[in-house]
Structure formats: structure tokens, C-alpha cells
Amino acid sequence: MQQTTQAQTQSTTWMTGSEALLRGLLDEGVDTVFGYPGGSALYIYDAMTHNKEFKHILTRHEQGAVHAADGYARSTGKVGVCIATSGPGATNLVTGIATAHMDSIPMVIITANVPTSLIGTDAFQEADIIAITMPITKHSYSVRDAADIPRILHEAFYLANSGRKGPVLIDIPKDISNAKLLYEPYKEEIQLRGYEPDPTVDIERIADWLSAIAEAERPLIIAGGGIVHSNASEELLRFVDRTQIPVVSTLHGLSGFPSGHPYAVGMAGHHGNYAANMAIQHADLIISLGSRFDDRLTMKVGGFAPQARRIVHIDIDPAEIDKIIKADISIIGDLKGILAFASKLAALSNTAGWMEQIRQYQSQHPLRYNDSDSELKPQYVLEMMHKASHGDAIISTDVGQHQMWTAQFYKFNQPRSLLSSGGLGTMGFGFPAAIGAQIGNPERLVISVNGDGGMQMCAQEMAICAVHQIPVKIVVLNNRVLGMVRQQQELMYENRLSQIDLAGSPDFVLLAEAYGIKGLRASTKEEADAAWKEALDTPGPVLVEFVIPMDENVYPMVLGGTALDEMILGEFE
């Protein structure tokens, strides 16, 4: 072993790459890692046996691990971490990495690989995970010297959680994970060539933006996910209170601005409410805060905001500017600082007439549904959940109709309260993400809202809820069909229904009980009220299956290729 001085041994320690990895994660403040072992990762997992500080949750599928790390990150604002072995273990993470990439979620993904001598030989369980994931990661590292692990780990956390946040992958060959190094925490200031996570804001452009507000009669803020990512909810609230500009939200922006605020108009876009969509179409000034103008918001780009004389786009990522909607004024920078600065200079806007127009839109076509005493409507379930939790729960959704009903009928009070795969639209995301959120927020009520389709893509993770008594309340809105696909086939494919029947699905109550979790079922309002009360009164995890109509649709809906003011309103047309 290399000779060291006494001073060195007091501040540093000889250890393996695996031990350095675990120590480094602890030095970065990581309190939980989600993962699944395998041959190439065994030195890493062996190091866990004598590191009692290190907390690892063994999921039942690598996809469960990556989604749980994602939910942890979304709900806490910290970096989520997951570990998988080489080959199939690593490739099973791909969908979750893409999910995080599309939604700008800070994560560090650690994959083991075959020994360096076997890389490139098509060895057992070898896959070039860096090449596979390059388009869906913010950065990737292939470790070739164990001594680099402390630096790489520190850089990875910095990259993941600065600028436009995103997933960073670290791939560690098996021999590197067992090689010796002299460990010392990496504390040097990080400066990466070409990387400017916090660009200098052009003050003159802020002045131009504020001048545009002063000239506008119908200004409108679009609050995107960037409000949440930058922890700018309080700054947005102060800016709106000062300017009295109404706010519409994207799906990811919903929890960034309180739903009950008098200037909150609600979600806009594909399944946005009537008032929000009409506000966009009639605004003369659009102010996009941390929204990338994705297709589910804009719909027909040529028909988006036709009356807007000016469009302001504020974002941390310059690549988003003019990508879809051309901006008249663009500001690159962190929303938290920009809004704080702008609030000191902004003046009160005369929006009384504009707000009256928006209220007329709200009264003309409010969010509503045909309630029933014989059937249990999904909208009723979401309203019931909101009432019981006072809008203070963390809600994690899967993808489909239930996702949109949640966005429409659950009203969010706090930032980081809605966890949903918006960009990639990943079925199977909701339940593991809720597990990660519950671990990151042990004192909060966490509700996982799923359809019967998506629940079957991740149901095996009920095992870890049972083993660790993770008290997620698991909701299954069971309509016995792929509901969103059925709705689109009905409306856009002349009701030619193809491959949507989920007959043969398990009895979800019995499935929960098989995992050791209490299961409840409701098919009427009275049963729903009683079951939900019992679920909330029961310590630990509970699954509640709500049996809902097969043919219930989500409205409003804007069809592809049409503008936001061409909404289908269903029975309330």
C-alpha cells in the first residue's frame, strides 16, 4: 500500500471504490437510495453491509427504483438517487430516466458495469448504457479510475440540481468499484467549461417586460413547471399580488400557484378548463414563466394566443426560447431571482375589466360533470379526496384519464404537491413515485392516484410498502378499460375501439391483501366516503379501489390540430 503521512491518514482513509461511492453519497446529504442488485453491482451492495448510515430501499423492479427516486426528487427538491446493475438492470431504468429528463427532475443514476477488461466484448449482462441514455441525460460519466469517484459524484450532484435540472448518470465498472483509493471529500469549487447554470440576467429586458405589462389591457401569466423547480412559488405569489395579473397553469405548474387564489384561473391546454384556454386566446400579453410551450399546452401552434400583441418568455434554458412559440421579449435566468427583482419594480395593472371577462368564462362553462346516485363518478372521488385533505396532500398520478381528473378537480395549496409524468406520459410512474415522495416527506399525506391499467405496471412495489410500512394511500380508479385510449378512439377514430379491454385484471383488493396491505372497495358515494375515511384512519398503506363507469370522459378536450378555443365540452356543449 502507498505510504502516507500522518496528516493524510487523519483527514483521508483508504477504501474501495464502492465504499467511496457510499461515503460520497452520504457527504452529499443523501438519506435514501432506491435500487436493485446484480452481479456487476455486488461490490457496491457488499459495502452496504458494513455501512449502517446508508439507507437503501430494495424495490421489486428497477423501474420502480428510478420512479421512486424521481418522486422523492419532485416532492423534496433534493436530488433523487437510484442504483442498478449492468445490462438489463441498467436498461430497465431507461424509461424512468427519460421521464425525469422530459420533466427536468434532478437525479443521479448509478449503474454498475462489467469489468473494464470485458467492456466492448459483449460480455454477460453488458450494455453500453451511456450510449443508450445519452439523449435523455444531462450528462454522463464512465468511471475509469476509482480515485475520480469523489470528484465525479460531487460534479454529478451539482449538474443534476443546477441550471435546468435533470438526470446525470454514473457508470462504474465492477473492477473499479473494488479498486482502492485514498478517500477525501471533494470540496473544491466546481467550474465546468461551457456550463453556466445561473446566467447573468439582462436588466434591460426585465424593464422591457415591465413596460409591456404597463401597456397591456389583458395580461396573462402562464405558470409552468419552472416555478416549482426554481422554488419560486412565493415570488410568483408576491408578483401577482402586486400586479393583479391572472395566472393559468400548465400541468406541472399547478402546484406552483395556489388554486384558491383569486387570480388563479386553472390549468390550460389539451384538457384545460374553458376559462383558462379562453384567457390565453384573448390575452393581449402572454407571460410564460418556466413553461416550454409544449404541444399539450399550445395545441395548434398557428392558433395559439392570436390576440397577443407581445409574448414574453422567461426560462433558465436558452434552448427553449423560440423553439415552438416566438417570443417578443425573452429573459434567460432563474425565475426565483427574476421574479423577486421584478416585484420591486412592477406596478399595479388595471385588470378589473379583464378579470370580469375571465369570470364570465368561468361562469359560462365551469368545470362540472353529471353526478349520479347510482354510479360512482371519478370526479366525485377527487373532490372527496380534496375535501378530506383540504388540498394539502401530495398527489402522485399515473397517466391517463385519472391524471386529468386529478388536475381538474383536486385543488393544490402547496408547491411540489402534484407529481405527474407530463412530458413522457409514463404509465407505471404514479405508484413508485408516491413511495419516493412518502419517504422524502414522512409527515405528509401522500396519495397515489392510478388507473387500473397503470397500476398493473407497478403493483409489485406494494411489497415494499408492506415491508417498510410506507403509509401511501393507493387509489385505483377502475373503469376496466384503457380509458384515455378509449376516449380518443371514440372521438377521433369514429368509435372504432381497439385493444382497450382490461378484462382479466386482478381483484385489486385481494392483490393488496396478498402483499399484506389493507384493501377496500367502493362503487357508490356512500361506500366511497366510508372507505376513504377508513383508509385515512388506518396507519400504514391502504389500497382503495373505486369502481367507476367505463364510458366516462374527460372534458373539456381540445383535439389535435385544433386551437385552444375549439374545445369539446361533452354533455355541456
Coordinates of C-alpha atoms in Angstrom, one line a residue:
M1 CA 0.0 0.0 0.0
Q2 CA 1.2 3.5 -0.8
Q3 CA 3.0 5.4 2.0
T4 CA 1.0 8.2 3.5
T5 CA 1.9 10.9 6.1
Q6 CA 0.2 11.1 9.5
A7 CA -1.6 14.3 8.4
Q8 CA -3.0 12.4 5.4
T9 CA -4.3 9.5 7.4
Q10 CA -6.1 11.9 9.8
S11 CA -8.1 13.5 7.0
T12 CA -8.3 10.7 4.5
T13 CA -9.0 7.0 4.5
W14 CA -8.1 4.1 2.3
M15 CA -11.2 2.4 0.9
T16 CA -12.7 0.7 -2.1
G17 CA -14.5 2.5 -4.9
S18 CA -17.7 1.1 -3.6
E19 CA -17.1 2.4 -0.1
A20 CA -16.1 5.7 -1.6
L21 CA -19.4 5.8 -3.5
L22 CA -21.4 5.2 -0.4
R23 CA -19.4 7.7 1.6
G24 CA -19.7 10.3 -1.1
L25 CA -23.5 9.9 -1.3
L26 CA -23.7 10.5 2.5
D27 CA -21.4 13.5 2.1
E28 CA -23.9 14.9 -0.5
G29 CA -26.7 14.6 2.1
V30 CA -28.4 11.6 0.5
D31 CA -30.7 9.9 3.1
T32 CA -32.3 7.2 0.9
V33 CA -31.2 5.3 -2.3
F34 CA -33.6 3.1 -4.3
G35 CA -32.1 0.1 -6.1
Y36 CA -31.8 -3.5 -7.2
P37 CA -28.6 -5.6 -7.0
G38 CA -27.0 -7.8 -9.6
G39 CA -23.6 -9.4 -10.4
S40 CA -21.7 -6.3 -11.5
A41 CA -23.1 -4.2 -8.6
L42 CA -22.2 -6.7 -5.8
Y43 CA -19.1 -4.9 -4.5
I44 CA -21.4 -1.8 -4.1
Y45 CA -24.0 -3.9 -2.3
D46 CA -21.4 -5.6 -0.2
A47 CA -20.1 -2.3 1.0
M48 CA -23.6 -1.5 2.3
T49 CA -23.4 -4.4 4.8
H50 CA -20.9 -2.5 6.9
N51 CA -22.2 1.0 6.4
K52 CA -25.1 1.3 8.8
E53 CA -25.6 5.0 8.0
F54 CA -26.5 4.1 4.4
K55 CA -30.3 3.6 3.8
H56 CA -31.2 1.6 0.7
I57 CA -34.7 0.6 -0.4
L58 CA -34.9 -2.7 -2.4
T59 CA -37.6 -2.1 -4.9
R60 CA -39.1 -5.1 -6.8
H61 CA -38.2 -3.8 -10.3
E62 CA -35.6 -1.3 -11.5
Q63 CA -38.3 0.8 -13.0
G64 CA -39.8 1.1 -9.5
A65 CA -36.4 2.3 -8.2
V66 CA -36.0 5.0 -10.8
H67 CA -39.6 6.3 -10.4
A68 CA -39.3 6.3 -6.6
A69 CA -36.1 8.4 -6.9
D70 CA -38.0 10.7 -9.2
G71 CA -40.9 11.1 -6.9
Y72 CA -38.5 11.7 -4.0
A73 CA -36.8 14.5 -6.0
R74 CA -40.0 16.1 -7.2
S75 CA -41.6 16.3 -3.8
T76 CA -38.5 17.4 -1.8
G77 CA -36.4 19.4 -4.3
K78 CA -33.4 17.3 -3.5
V79 CA -31.6 15.0 -5.9
G80 CA -33.1 11.5 -6.2
V81 CA -30.7 8.6 -6.4
C82 CA -31.1 5.1 -7.7
I83 CA -28.7 2.2 -8.3
A84 CA -28.9 -0.8 -10.8
T85 CA -26.6 -3.4 -12.1
S86 CA -25.3 -3.8 -15.6
G87 CA -27.2 -4.9 -18.7
P88 CA -30.9 -5.5 -18.1
G89 CA -30.7 -3.8 -14.7
A90 CA -29.4 -0.6 -16.4
T91 CA -31.7 -0.8 -19.4
N92 CA -34.8 -1.2 -17.1
L93 CA -34.0 2.3 -15.9
V94 CA -34.3 3.9 -19.4
T95 CA -38.0 4.8 -19.3
G96 CA -37.6 6.4 -15.8
I97 CA -34.5 8.4 -16.9
A98 CA -36.4 9.7 -20.0
T99 CA -39.3 10.6 -17.7
A100 CA -37.0 12.6 -15.5
H101 CA -35.3 14.2 -18.4
M102 CA -38.5 15.4 -20.1
D103 CA -39.7 17.0 -16.8
S104 CA -36.3 18.4 -15.7
I105 CA -36.0 16.4 -12.5
P106 CA -32.7 16.3 -10.6
M107 CA -31.5 12.7 -10.3
V108 CA -28.2 10.8 -10.1
I109 CA -28.4 7.4 -11.6
I110 CA -25.7 4.9 -10.7
T111 CA -25.2 1.9 -12.9
A112 CA -22.7 -0.9 -12.4
N113 CA -21.0 -2.4 -15.5
V114 CA -18.9 -5.4 -16.4
P115 CA -15.1 -5.1 -15.6
T116 CA -13.1 -2.8 -17.8
S117 CA -11.3 -5.7 -19.4
L118 CA -14.6 -7.0 -20.7
I119 CA -16.2 -3.7 -21.9
G120 CA -16.9 -3.9 -25.6
T121 CA -16.7 -7.8 -25.8
D122 CA -20.5 -8.4 -25.5
A123 CA -19.9 -9.9 -22.1
F124 CA -22.6 -11.4 -20.0
Q125 CA -25.0 -8.6 -18.9
E126 CA -23.1 -5.9 -20.8
A127 CA -24.9 -2.9 -22.3
D128 CA -23.5 0.4 -23.3
I129 CA -25.8 2.3 -21.0
I130 CA -24.1 5.7 -21.6
A131 CA -24.7 5.4 -25.4
I132 CA -28.2 4.2 -24.8
T133 CA -29.1 7.1 -22.5
M134 CA -27.1 9.9 -24.0
P135 CA -30.1 11.7 -25.5
I136 CA -32.0 11.5 -22.2
T137 CA -29.4 12.5 -19.6
K138 CA -28.0 15.9 -18.8
H139 CA -24.5 14.4 -18.5
S140 CA -22.9 11.0 -18.1
Y141 CA -19.7 9.7 -16.5
S142 CA -17.9 6.5 -17.2
V143 CA -15.5 5.9 -14.2
R144 CA -12.1 4.6 -15.2
D145 CA -10.2 5.4 -12.0
A146 CA -11.6 4.8 -8.6
A147 CA -9.8 7.9 -7.4
D148 CA -12.1 10.0 -9.5
I149 CA -15.3 8.8 -7.7
P150 CA -15.4 11.7 -5.1
R151 CA -15.0 14.3 -7.8
I152 CA -17.4 12.8 -10.2
L153 CA -20.1 12.3 -7.6
H154 CA -19.8 15.9 -6.4
E155 CA -20.0 17.2 -10.0
A156 CA -22.9 14.9 -10.8
F157 CA -25.0 16.3 -7.9
Y158 CA -24.0 19.9 -8.9
L159 CA -25.0 19.3 -12.5
A160 CA -28.3 17.5 -11.7
N161 CA -29.6 20.2 -9.4
S162 CA -28.3 23.4 -11.0
G163 CA -29.5 25.3 -14.1
R164 CA -32.2 23.4 -15.9
K165 CA -32.2 20.4 -13.7
G166 CA -32.1 16.8 -15.0
P167 CA -30.7 13.3 -14.6
V168 CA -27.0 12.5 -14.5
L169 CA -25.7 9.0 -15.0
I170 CA -22.6 7.5 -13.4
D171 CA -21.4 4.1 -14.8
I172 CA -18.9 2.2 -12.7
P173 CA -17.2 -1.0 -13.9
K174 CA -17.0 -3.8 -11.4
D175 CA -13.3 -3.8 -11.1
I176 CA -13.3 0.0 -10.4
S177 CA -15.9 -0.5 -7.7
N178 CA -13.4 -2.8 -5.9
A179 CA -10.2 -0.8 -6.5
K180 CA -8.5 1.1 -3.7
L181 CA -8.3 4.8 -3.3
L182 CA -7.4 7.3 -0.7
Y183 CA -10.8 8.9 0.0
E184 CA -11.1 12.6 0.7
P185 CA -14.4 14.5 0.4
Y186 CA -14.3 16.6 -2.7
K187 CA -14.8 20.2 -1.7
E188 CA -13.3 22.2 -4.5
E189 CA -15.5 24.8 -6.2
I190 CA -16.9 23.3 -9.4
Q191 CA -16.2 25.1 -12.6
L192 CA -17.2 23.2 -15.7
R193 CA -16.1 24.6 -19.1
G194 CA -19.1 25.9 -21.1
Y195 CA -21.6 25.3 -18.3
E196 CA -23.3 28.4 -16.9
P197 CA -26.2 27.3 -14.8
D198 CA -27.1 30.7 -13.5
P199 CA -26.6 33.2 -16.4
T200 CA -26.5 36.9 -15.8
V201 CA -29.9 38.4 -16.3
D202 CA -30.3 41.2 -18.8
I203 CA -31.9 44.0 -16.6
E204 CA -32.9 46.0 -19.7
R205 CA -35.1 43.0 -20.8
I206 CA -36.8 43.0 -17.4
A207 CA -37.5 46.7 -17.9
D208 CA -39.0 45.9 -21.4
W209 CA -41.2 43.2 -19.8
L210 CA -42.5 45.6 -17.2
S211 CA -43.2 48.2 -19.8
A212 CA -45.1 45.6 -21.8
I213 CA -47.2 44.9 -18.7
A214 CA -47.9 48.6 -18.3
E215 CA -49.2 48.9 -21.9
A216 CA -51.3 45.7 -21.8
E217 CA -55.0 45.6 -21.1
R218 CA -55.3 41.8 -20.9
P219 CA -52.1 40.5 -19.5
L220 CA -51.9 36.8 -18.6
I221 CA -49.2 34.7 -16.8
I222 CA -48.6 31.1 -17.8
A223 CA -47.0 29.4 -14.8
G224 CA -45.0 26.4 -15.8
G225 CA -43.0 23.7 -14.0
G226 CA -40.1 26.1 -13.8
I227 CA -41.9 27.9 -11.0
V228 CA -41.7 24.7 -8.9
H229 CA -38.2 23.7 -9.9
S230 CA -36.8 27.1 -9.0
N231 CA -38.7 27.3 -5.7
A232 CA -40.3 30.5 -6.9
S233 CA -43.8 30.0 -5.7
E234 CA -43.6 32.7 -3.0
E235 CA -42.0 35.1 -5.5
L236 CA -44.8 34.4 -8.0
L237 CA -47.4 35.0 -5.4
R238 CA -45.9 38.3 -4.4
F239 CA -45.6 39.4 -8.1
V240 CA -49.3 38.5 -8.8
D241 CA -50.4 40.3 -5.6
R242 CA -48.5 43.4 -6.7
T243 CA -49.6 43.4 -10.4
Q244 CA -53.0 41.6 -10.2
I245 CA -52.3 39.7 -13.4
P246 CA -54.3 36.4 -13.7
V247 CA -52.5 33.1 -13.8
V248 CA -53.1 30.0 -15.9
S249 CA -51.0 26.9 -15.2
T250 CA -49.6 24.1 -17.1
L251 CA -49.9 20.6 -15.6
H252 CA -46.6 20.9 -13.8
G253 CA -47.2 24.4 -12.8
L254 CA -50.5 23.6 -11.0
S255 CA -49.0 23.3 -7.5
G256 CA -46.7 26.3 -8.1
F257 CA -49.6 28.8 -7.5
P258 CA -52.4 28.3 -5.0
S259 CA -55.6 27.0 -6.7
G260 CA -57.7 29.1 -4.4
H261 CA -56.1 32.4 -5.1
P262 CA -58.5 34.9 -6.6
Y263 CA -56.2 35.3 -9.7
A264 CA -55.8 31.6 -10.3
V265 CA -57.7 30.5 -13.5
G266 CA -56.6 26.9 -13.5
M267 CA -54.9 24.5 -16.0
A268 CA -54.8 25.4 -19.7
G269 CA -54.2 23.2 -22.7
H270 CA -55.4 19.9 -24.1
H271 CA -57.7 19.2 -21.1
G272 CA -57.6 22.6 -19.6
N273 CA -60.6 24.4 -18.3
Y274 CA -62.7 26.6 -20.5
A275 CA -61.7 29.9 -18.8
A276 CA -58.0 29.2 -18.9
N277 CA -58.0 28.3 -22.6
M278 CA -60.2 31.3 -23.5
A279 CA -57.9 33.6 -21.4
I280 CA -54.9 32.5 -23.5
Q281 CA -56.9 33.1 -26.7
H282 CA -58.0 36.6 -25.7
A283 CA -54.9 37.9 -23.8
D284 CA -53.0 40.8 -25.4
L285 CA -49.8 39.9 -23.4
I286 CA -48.7 36.4 -22.7
I287 CA -46.0 36.0 -19.9
S288 CA -44.6 32.5 -19.9
L289 CA -42.8 31.7 -16.6
G290 CA -40.8 28.4 -16.8
S291 CA -43.1 26.8 -19.4
R292 CA -41.6 25.3 -22.6
F293 CA -44.8 25.9 -24.7
D294 CA -45.2 22.1 -25.2
D295 CA -47.8 20.8 -27.6
R296 CA -50.3 19.8 -24.9
L297 CA -50.4 23.5 -23.8
T298 CA -50.3 25.2 -27.2
M299 CA -52.3 22.7 -29.3
K300 CA -52.4 24.2 -32.8
V301 CA -49.4 26.5 -32.8
G302 CA -50.8 28.7 -35.5
G303 CA -53.9 29.3 -33.5
F304 CA -52.2 29.9 -30.1
A305 CA -52.9 33.3 -28.4
P306 CA -54.0 35.0 -31.6
Q307 CA -54.7 38.3 -29.9
A308 CA -51.4 38.6 -28.1
R309 CA -49.5 41.6 -29.2
R310 CA -46.5 40.5 -27.4
I311 CA -45.2 37.3 -25.9
V312 CA -42.7 37.2 -23.0
H313 CA -40.8 34.0 -22.4
I314 CA -38.7 33.6 -19.2
D315 CA -36.8 30.4 -18.8
I316 CA -33.5 29.1 -17.4
D317 CA -32.7 27.2 -20.6
P318 CA -32.0 29.3 -23.7
A319 CA -32.7 26.3 -25.9
E320 CA -36.4 26.7 -25.1
I321 CA -36.6 30.3 -26.4
D322 CA -38.3 30.5 -29.8
K323 CA -38.3 26.7 -30.1
I324 CA -42.1 26.5 -30.5
I325 CA -43.6 30.0 -29.9
K326 CA -41.6 33.0 -31.0
A327 CA -41.0 35.4 -28.1
D328 CA -41.0 39.2 -28.5
I329 CA -39.2 39.5 -25.2
S330 CA -37.0 36.7 -23.8
I331 CA -35.2 36.6 -20.5
I332 CA -32.8 33.8 -19.6
G333 CA -32.3 33.2 -15.9
D334 CA -33.5 31.7 -12.7
L335 CA -37.2 32.6 -12.1
K336 CA -36.8 33.0 -8.3
G337 CA -34.4 35.8 -8.6
I338 CA -36.1 37.4 -11.7
L339 CA -39.5 37.5 -10.0
A340 CA -38.1 38.8 -6.8
F341 CA -36.3 41.6 -8.7
A342 CA -39.3 42.4 -10.9
S343 CA -41.7 42.5 -7.9
K344 CA -39.8 45.5 -6.5
L345 CA -40.3 47.5 -9.8
A346 CA -43.7 46.3 -11.1
A347 CA -46.7 48.5 -10.8
L348 CA -50.3 47.6 -10.3
S349 CA -52.1 46.7 -13.5
N350 CA -55.6 47.7 -14.3
T351 CA -57.0 44.3 -14.8
A352 CA -60.5 44.7 -13.3
G353 CA -62.3 44.5 -16.7
W354 CA -60.1 41.6 -17.8
M355 CA -60.8 39.7 -14.7
E356 CA -64.5 40.3 -15.1
Q357 CA -64.2 38.8 -18.6
I358 CA -62.4 35.7 -17.2
R359 CA -65.1 35.3 -14.5
Q360 CA -67.7 35.3 -17.3
Y361 CA -65.8 32.5 -19.0
Q362 CA -65.8 30.6 -15.7
S363 CA -69.5 31.0 -15.1
Q364 CA -70.3 30.1 -18.7
H365 CA -68.6 26.8 -18.6
P366 CA -67.3 25.8 -15.2
L367 CA -65.6 22.5 -14.6
R368 CA -68.5 20.2 -13.9
Y369 CA -69.8 16.7 -14.5
N370 CA -73.1 14.8 -14.5
D371 CA -73.2 13.5 -11.0
S372 CA -75.1 10.2 -10.3
D373 CA -76.7 8.5 -7.3
S374 CA -76.4 5.1 -9.0
E375 CA -72.8 5.3 -10.2
L376 CA -69.6 6.5 -8.6
K377 CA -68.1 9.3 -10.7
P378 CA -64.3 9.7 -10.7
Q379 CA -64.7 13.5 -10.4
Y380 CA -66.6 12.9 -7.1
V381 CA -63.8 10.8 -5.8
L382 CA -61.3 13.6 -6.5
E383 CA -63.5 16.2 -4.9
M384 CA -63.9 13.9 -1.9
M385 CA -60.2 13.5 -1.5
H386 CA -59.6 17.2 -1.8
K387 CA -62.2 18.0 0.9
A388 CA -60.8 15.4 3.3
S389 CA -57.2 16.6 2.9
H390 CA -58.0 20.3 2.5
G391 CA -55.8 20.4 -0.6
D392 CA -52.7 19.8 1.5
A393 CA -51.8 16.2 0.4
I394 CA -49.1 15.2 -2.0
I395 CA -50.8 13.7 -5.0
S396 CA -48.9 11.4 -7.4
T397 CA -50.7 10.3 -10.5
D398 CA -50.1 7.8 -13.2
V399 CA -51.0 8.7 -16.8
G400 CA -54.5 8.7 -18.3
Q401 CA -58.0 10.0 -17.6
H402 CA -57.5 9.9 -13.8
Q403 CA -54.4 12.1 -14.3
M404 CA -56.5 14.8 -15.9
W405 CA -59.4 14.4 -13.5
T406 CA -56.9 15.0 -10.7
A407 CA -55.5 18.1 -12.3
Q408 CA -59.1 19.4 -12.8
F409 CA -60.8 18.5 -9.5
Y410 CA -58.1 18.4 -6.8
K411 CA -57.1 21.9 -5.8
F412 CA -53.5 22.3 -4.7
N413 CA -52.3 24.7 -2.0
Q414 CA -48.6 24.0 -1.8
P415 CA -45.7 23.6 -4.2
R416 CA -44.4 20.2 -5.0
S417 CA -47.7 18.7 -4.3
L418 CA -48.5 17.3 -7.7
L419 CA -46.2 14.6 -9.1
S420 CA -47.1 13.5 -12.6
S421 CA -45.3 12.4 -15.7
G422 CA -46.2 15.2 -18.0
G423 CA -43.6 15.2 -20.8
L424 CA -43.1 11.5 -21.4
G425 CA -46.5 10.4 -20.1
T426 CA -45.2 7.2 -18.4
M427 CA -47.7 4.6 -17.3
G428 CA -46.4 2.9 -14.2
F429 CA -44.9 6.1 -12.8
G430 CA -47.5 7.1 -10.3
F431 CA -47.3 4.5 -7.5
P432 CA -43.5 4.2 -7.2
A433 CA -43.2 8.0 -7.3
A434 CA -45.6 8.2 -4.4
I435 CA -43.4 5.8 -2.4
G436 CA -40.4 8.0 -3.0
A437 CA -42.5 11.1 -2.1
Q438 CA -43.6 9.5 1.2
I439 CA -40.1 8.5 2.2
G440 CA -39.0 12.1 1.5
N441 CA -42.0 13.6 3.3
P442 CA -42.8 11.2 6.2
E443 CA -45.1 13.6 7.9
R444 CA -47.3 14.4 4.8
L445 CA -50.3 12.6 3.5
V446 CA -49.3 11.0 0.2
I447 CA -51.9 9.7 -2.2
S448 CA -51.2 7.7 -5.3
V449 CA -53.9 8.0 -7.9
N450 CA -53.9 5.3 -10.6
G451 CA -55.9 3.8 -13.3
D452 CA -56.4 0.0 -13.4
G453 CA -54.0 -0.1 -16.4
G454 CA -51.1 1.8 -15.0
M455 CA -51.5 0.1 -11.6
Q456 CA -50.6 -3.2 -13.1
M457 CA -47.3 -1.9 -14.4
C458 CA -46.0 -1.2 -10.9
A459 CA -48.2 -3.3 -8.5
Q460 CA -45.2 -5.3 -7.3
E461 CA -44.0 -2.3 -5.4
M462 CA -46.8 -2.9 -2.9
A463 CA -44.3 -5.3 -1.3
I464 CA -42.0 -2.5 -0.1
C465 CA -45.0 -0.5 1.2
A466 CA -45.9 -3.6 3.3
V467 CA -42.3 -4.4 4.4
H468 CA -41.4 -0.9 5.4
Q469 CA -45.0 0.2 6.4
I470 CA -44.8 3.2 4.0
P471 CA -48.2 4.8 4.5
V472 CA -49.1 5.7 1.0
K473 CA -52.8 5.7 0.3
I474 CA -53.2 3.9 -3.0
V475 CA -56.2 4.8 -5.1
V476 CA -57.2 2.7 -8.1
L477 CA -59.9 4.3 -10.3
N478 CA -61.1 1.1 -12.0
N479 CA -63.1 1.5 -15.2
R480 CA -61.9 -1.8 -16.6
V481 CA -60.6 -0.2 -19.7
L482 CA -57.7 1.9 -21.1
G483 CA -59.8 5.0 -20.6
M484 CA -57.9 7.7 -22.3
V485 CA -57.2 5.5 -25.3
R486 CA -60.9 4.6 -25.4
Q487 CA -61.9 8.3 -25.3
Q488 CA -59.6 9.2 -28.1
Q489 CA -60.8 6.2 -30.2
E490 CA -64.3 7.3 -29.6
L491 CA -63.8 10.9 -30.6
M492 CA -61.1 10.7 -33.2
Y493 CA -61.4 7.2 -34.7
E494 CA -65.2 7.0 -35.2
N495 CA -65.6 4.9 -32.1
R496 CA -63.5 2.0 -33.5
L497 CA -62.4 0.5 -30.2
S498 CA -59.2 -1.5 -30.4
Q499 CA -57.3 -3.4 -27.7
I500 CA -58.5 -1.4 -24.7
D501 CA -60.4 -4.1 -22.8
L502 CA -58.6 -4.8 -19.5
A503 CA -60.8 -7.9 -18.7
G504 CA -58.8 -10.4 -16.7
S505 CA -57.3 -7.7 -14.4
P506 CA -56.8 -8.9 -10.9
D507 CA -59.1 -8.2 -8.0
F508 CA -57.1 -5.2 -6.6
V509 CA -58.4 -5.6 -3.1
L510 CA -57.3 -9.3 -2.9
L511 CA -54.0 -8.3 -4.6
A512 CA -53.3 -5.7 -1.9
E513 CA -54.1 -8.2 0.8
A514 CA -51.8 -10.7 -0.8
Y515 CA -49.0 -8.2 -0.3
G516 CA -50.1 -7.6 3.3
I517 CA -51.9 -4.3 2.7
K518 CA -55.4 -3.5 3.6
G519 CA -57.7 -3.4 0.6
L520 CA -61.1 -1.6 0.3
R521 CA -63.6 -1.2 -2.5
A522 CA -66.3 1.3 -3.2
S523 CA -68.8 1.6 -6.1
T524 CA -71.3 4.2 -4.6
K525 CA -70.8 7.6 -3.0
E526 CA -71.7 6.3 0.5
E527 CA -69.3 3.4 0.1
A528 CA -66.6 5.8 -1.2
D529 CA -67.0 8.2 1.7
A530 CA -66.8 5.3 4.2
A531 CA -63.9 3.6 2.5
W532 CA -61.8 6.8 2.3
K533 CA -62.4 7.6 5.9
E534 CA -61.3 4.2 6.9
A535 CA -58.2 4.5 4.7
L536 CA -57.2 7.8 6.3
D537 CA -57.8 6.4 9.8
T538 CA -55.7 3.3 9.1
P539 CA -52.0 3.6 9.9
G540 CA -49.7 2.3 7.1
P541 CA -50.5 1.7 3.4
V542 CA -54.1 1.1 2.2
L543 CA -55.4 0.4 -1.3
V544 CA -58.9 1.7 -2.2
E545 CA -60.4 0.6 -5.4
F546 CA -63.1 2.9 -6.7
V547 CA -65.3 1.3 -9.3
I548 CA -66.2 4.0 -11.9
P549 CA -68.2 4.0 -15.2
M550 CA -66.4 2.6 -18.2
D551 CA -67.7 5.3 -20.6
E552 CA -66.9 8.5 -18.5
N553 CA -64.9 11.0 -20.5
V554 CA -62.6 13.9 -19.6
Y555 CA -63.9 17.3 -20.7
P556 CA -63.0 19.9 -21.9
M557 CA -60.9 18.4 -24.6
V558 CA -59.0 20.1 -27.5
L559 CA -58.4 17.7 -30.3
G560 CA -55.0 17.6 -32.1
G561 CA -54.7 20.1 -34.9
T562 CA -57.3 22.5 -33.4
A563 CA -56.9 25.7 -31.4
L564 CA -57.5 26.2 -27.7
D565 CA -60.8 27.9 -28.2
E566 CA -62.2 24.9 -30.2
M567 CA -62.9 22.9 -27.1
I568 CA -65.2 19.9 -26.9
L569 CA -67.3 20.3 -23.8
G570 CA -69.1 16.9 -23.8
E571 CA -72.6 16.8 -22.4
F572 CA -72.3 20.5 -21.6
E573 CA -71.6 21.6 -25.2

